[in-house]
C-alpha cells in the first residue's frame, strides 16, 4: 500500500492536496484499489493450504493492473506532482475566457 501510505503522510504533513476533483477521484480510486488488493492478499494467505489458494490470483492481478493504470507506475511523490500539474492544466481549461458560457455545464 505504498500510495496509500504516502498520501496519508502527505496529508498529515501538508494538509489536503490542492488538486482538481478529477485528480482527487483518481487518488481515492488508487487508495480504494490498494485496500481491496491488501484484503485479497490477506484472504489468499489464509487459504494457503487449501485447494482454493489460486482462486484469488485473477482478482489480485486485475486489481494490480488497475492500480498500475491509474498510477502509471510512478513513485508516489512523482504521482503527487503529476496530480498537481494535471490539476493546474484542468483549471486553466475550465476557466477559458474565450469560451462562451454554456448553461448546461453550470451544474
C-alpha atoms as a PDB file:
ATOM      1  CA  UNK A   1       0.000   0.000   0.000  1.00  0.00           C
ATOM      2  CA  UNK A   2       2.767   2.358  -0.966  1.00  0.00           C
ATOM      3  CA  UNK A   3       0.477   5.014  -2.442  1.00  0.00           C
ATOM      4  CA  UNK A   4      -1.979   4.956   0.448  1.00  0.00           C
ATOM      5  CA  UNK A   5       0.847   5.274   2.957  1.00  0.00           C
ATOM      6  CA  UNK A   6       2.423   8.149   1.043  1.00  0.00           C
ATOM      7  CA  UNK A   7      -0.880  10.002   0.585  1.00  0.00           C
ATOM      8  CA  UNK A   8      -1.652   9.602   4.287  1.00  0.00           C
ATOM      9  CA  UNK A   9       1.736  11.011   5.318  1.00  0.00           C
ATOM     10  CA  UNK A  10       1.390  13.829   2.800  1.00  0.00           C
ATOM     11  CA  UNK A  11      -1.957  14.885   4.270  1.00  0.00           C
ATOM     12  CA  UNK A  12      -0.592  14.672   7.833  1.00  0.00           C
ATOM     13  CA  UNK A  13       2.349  16.912   6.971  1.00  0.00           C
ATOM     14  CA  UNK A  14       0.926  19.285   4.354  1.00  0.00           C
ATOM     15  CA  UNK A  15      -2.841  19.135   4.729  1.00  0.00           C
ATOM     16  CA  UNK A  16      -5.220  18.198   1.932  1.00  0.00           C
ATOM     17  CA  UNK A  17      -3.626  18.395  -1.504  1.00  0.00           C
ATOM     18  CA  UNK A  18      -4.737  21.251  -3.725  1.00  0.00           C
ATOM     19  CA  UNK A  19      -5.735  19.211  -6.719  1.00  0.00           C
ATOM     20  CA  UNK A  20      -8.695  19.118  -9.060  1.00  0.00           C
ATOM     21  CA  UNK A  21     -11.737  16.984  -8.461  1.00  0.00           C
ATOM     22  CA  UNK A  22     -10.696  14.631 -11.278  1.00  0.00           C
ATOM     23  CA  UNK A  23      -7.237  14.069  -9.787  1.00  0.00           C
ATOM     24  CA  UNK A  24      -8.693  13.694  -6.283  1.00  0.00           C
ATOM     25  CA  UNK A  25     -11.026  10.965  -7.578  1.00  0.00           C
ATOM     26  CA  UNK A  26      -8.046   9.291  -9.225  1.00  0.00           C
ATOM     27  CA  UNK A  27      -6.139   9.421  -5.937  1.00  0.00           C
ATOM     28  CA  UNK A  28      -9.086   7.970  -3.991  1.00  0.00           C
ATOM     29  CA  UNK A  29      -9.524   5.216  -6.579  1.00  0.00           C
ATOM     30  CA  UNK A  30      -5.890   4.229  -6.096  1.00  0.00           C
ATOM     31  CA  UNK A  31      -6.394   4.137  -2.318  1.00  0.00           C
ATOM     32  CA  UNK A  32      -9.554   2.054  -2.682  1.00  0.00           C
ATOM     33  CA  UNK A  33      -7.886  -0.413  -5.036  1.00  0.00           C
ATOM     34  CA  UNK A  34      -4.895  -0.780  -2.730  1.00  0.00           C
ATOM     35  CA  UNK A  35      -7.194  -1.595   0.186  1.00  0.00           C
ATOM     36  CA  UNK A  36      -9.001  -4.201  -1.914  1.00  0.00           C
ATOM     37  CA  UNK A  37      -5.686  -5.657  -3.049  1.00  0.00           C
ATOM     38  CA  UNK A  38      -4.443  -5.866   0.523  1.00  0.00           C
ATOM     39  CA  UNK A  39      -7.637  -7.663   1.525  1.00  0.00           C
ATOM     40  CA  UNK A  40      -7.270 -10.168  -1.307  1.00  0.00           C
ATOM     41  CA  UNK A  41      -3.685 -10.926  -0.274  1.00  0.00           C
ATOM     42  CA  UNK A  42      -4.849 -11.412   3.315  1.00  0.00           C
ATOM     43  CA  UNK A  43      -7.621 -13.801   2.256  1.00  0.00           C
ATOM     44  CA  UNK A  44      -5.280 -15.698  -0.042  1.00  0.00           C
ATOM     45  CA  UNK A  45      -2.746 -16.081   2.773  1.00  0.00           C
ATOM     46  CA  UNK A  46      -5.410 -17.733   4.939  1.00  0.00           C
ATOM     47  CA  UNK A  47      -6.139 -20.210   2.145  1.00  0.00           C
ATOM     48  CA  UNK A  48      -2.517 -21.283   1.659  1.00  0.00           C
ATOM     49  CA  UNK A  49      -3.045 -24.952   2.497  1.00  0.00           C
ATOM     50  CA  UNK A  50      -6.333 -25.346   0.658  1.00  0.00           C
ATOM     51  CA  UNK A  51      -7.216 -26.062  -2.953  1.00  0.00           C
ATOM     52  CA  UNK A  52      -8.715 -22.546  -3.144  1.00  0.00           C
ATOM     53  CA  UNK A  53      -5.384 -20.749  -2.844  1.00  0.00           C
ATOM     54  CA  UNK A  54      -5.243 -19.896  -6.577  1.00  0.00           C
ATOM     55  CA  UNK A  55      -8.842 -18.705  -6.694  1.00  0.00           C
ATOM     56  CA  UNK A  56      -7.905 -15.084  -5.934  1.00  0.00           C
ATOM     57  CA  UNK A  57      -4.990 -14.782  -8.364  1.00  0.00           C
ATOM     58  CA  UNK A  58      -7.104 -13.322 -11.176  1.00  0.00           C
ATOM     59  CA  UNK A  59      -8.703 -10.804  -8.834  1.00  0.00           C
ATOM     60  CA  UNK A  60      -5.280  -9.821  -7.469  1.00  0.00           C
ATOM     61  CA  UNK A  61      -3.901  -9.444 -10.994  1.00  0.00           C
ATOM     62  CA  UNK A  62      -6.871  -7.345 -12.072  1.00  0.00           C
ATOM     63  CA  UNK A  63      -6.558  -5.017  -9.064  1.00  0.00           C
ATOM     64  CA  UNK A  64      -2.811  -4.674  -9.598  1.00  0.00           C
ATOM     65  CA  UNK A  65      -3.361  -3.803 -13.256  1.00  0.00           C
ATOM     66  CA  UNK A  66      -5.919  -1.139 -12.353  1.00  0.00           C
ATOM     67  CA  UNK A  67      -3.522   0.425  -9.847  1.00  0.00           C
ATOM     68  CA  UNK A  68      -0.790   0.419 -12.481  1.00  0.00           C
ATOM     69  CA  UNK A  69      -3.124   2.086 -14.991  1.00  0.00           C
ATOM     70  CA  UNK A  70      -4.117   4.819 -12.552  1.00  0.00           C
ATOM     71  CA  UNK A  71      -0.645   5.425 -11.125  1.00  0.00           C
ATOM     72  CA  UNK A  72       1.327   4.832 -14.329  1.00  0.00           C
ATOM     73  CA  UNK A  73       3.805   3.043 -12.052  1.00  0.00           C
ATOM     74  CA  UNK A  74       5.163   6.388 -10.864  1.00  0.00           C
ATOM     75  CA  UNK A  75       6.748   6.731  -7.463  1.00  0.00           C
ATOM     76  CA  UNK A  76       4.219   8.214  -5.014  1.00  0.00           C
ATOM     77  CA  UNK A  77       5.966  11.606  -4.803  1.00  0.00           C
ATOM     78  CA  UNK A  78       6.119  11.848  -8.602  1.00  0.00           C
ATOM     79  CA  UNK A  79       2.475  10.833  -8.831  1.00  0.00           C
ATOM     80  CA  UNK A  80       1.504  13.587  -6.381  1.00  0.00           C
ATOM     81  CA  UNK A  81       3.484  16.043  -8.509  1.00  0.00           C
ATOM     82  CA  UNK A  82       1.622  14.804 -11.583  1.00  0.00           C
ATOM     83  CA  UNK A  83      -1.715  15.318  -9.789  1.00  0.00           C
ATOM     84  CA  UNK A  84      -0.738  18.934  -9.126  1.00  0.00           C
ATOM     85  CA  UNK A  85       0.457  19.550 -12.696  1.00  0.00           C
ATOM     86  CA  UNK A  86      -2.620  17.992 -14.284  1.00  0.00           C
ATOM     87  CA  UNK A  87      -4.863  19.883 -11.872  1.00  0.00           C
ATOM     88  CA  UNK A  88      -3.273  23.162 -12.909  1.00  0.00           C
ATOM     89  CA  UNK A  89      -3.893  22.288 -16.568  1.00  0.00           C
ATOM     90  CA  UNK A  90      -7.503  21.262 -15.838  1.00  0.00           C
ATOM     91  CA  UNK A  91      -8.178  24.532 -14.014  1.00  0.00           C
ATOM     92  CA  UNK A  92      -6.773  26.501 -16.946  1.00  0.00           C
ATOM     93  CA  UNK A  93      -9.100  24.607 -19.297  1.00  0.00           C
ATOM     94  CA  UNK A  94     -12.096  25.223 -17.046  1.00  0.00           C
ATOM     95  CA  UNK A  95     -11.693  28.984 -16.933  1.00  0.00           C
ATOM     96  CA  UNK A  96     -11.029  29.797 -20.558  1.00  0.00           C
ATOM     97  CA  UNK A  97     -12.278  33.314 -21.228  1.00  0.00           C
ATOM     98  CA  UNK A  98     -12.688  32.846 -24.964  1.00  0.00           C
ATOM     99  CA  UNK A  99     -15.148  30.042 -24.488  1.00  0.00           C
ATOM    100  CA  UNK A 100     -18.815  31.116 -24.354  1.00  0.00           C
ATOM    101  CA  UNK A 101     -20.789  30.280 -21.228  1.00  0.00           C
ATOM    102  CA  UNK A 102     -22.804  27.097 -21.588  1.00  0.00           C
ATOM    103  CA  UNK A 103     -25.726  26.849 -19.184  1.00  0.00           C
ATOM    104  CA  UNK A 104     -25.712  23.041 -19.436  1.00  0.00           C
ATOM    105  CA  UNK A 105     -22.240  22.958 -17.873  1.00  0.00           C
ATOM    106  CA  UNK A 106     -23.211  25.163 -14.934  1.00  0.00           C
ATOM    107  CA  UNK A 107     -24.478  22.250 -12.846  1.00  0.00           C
END
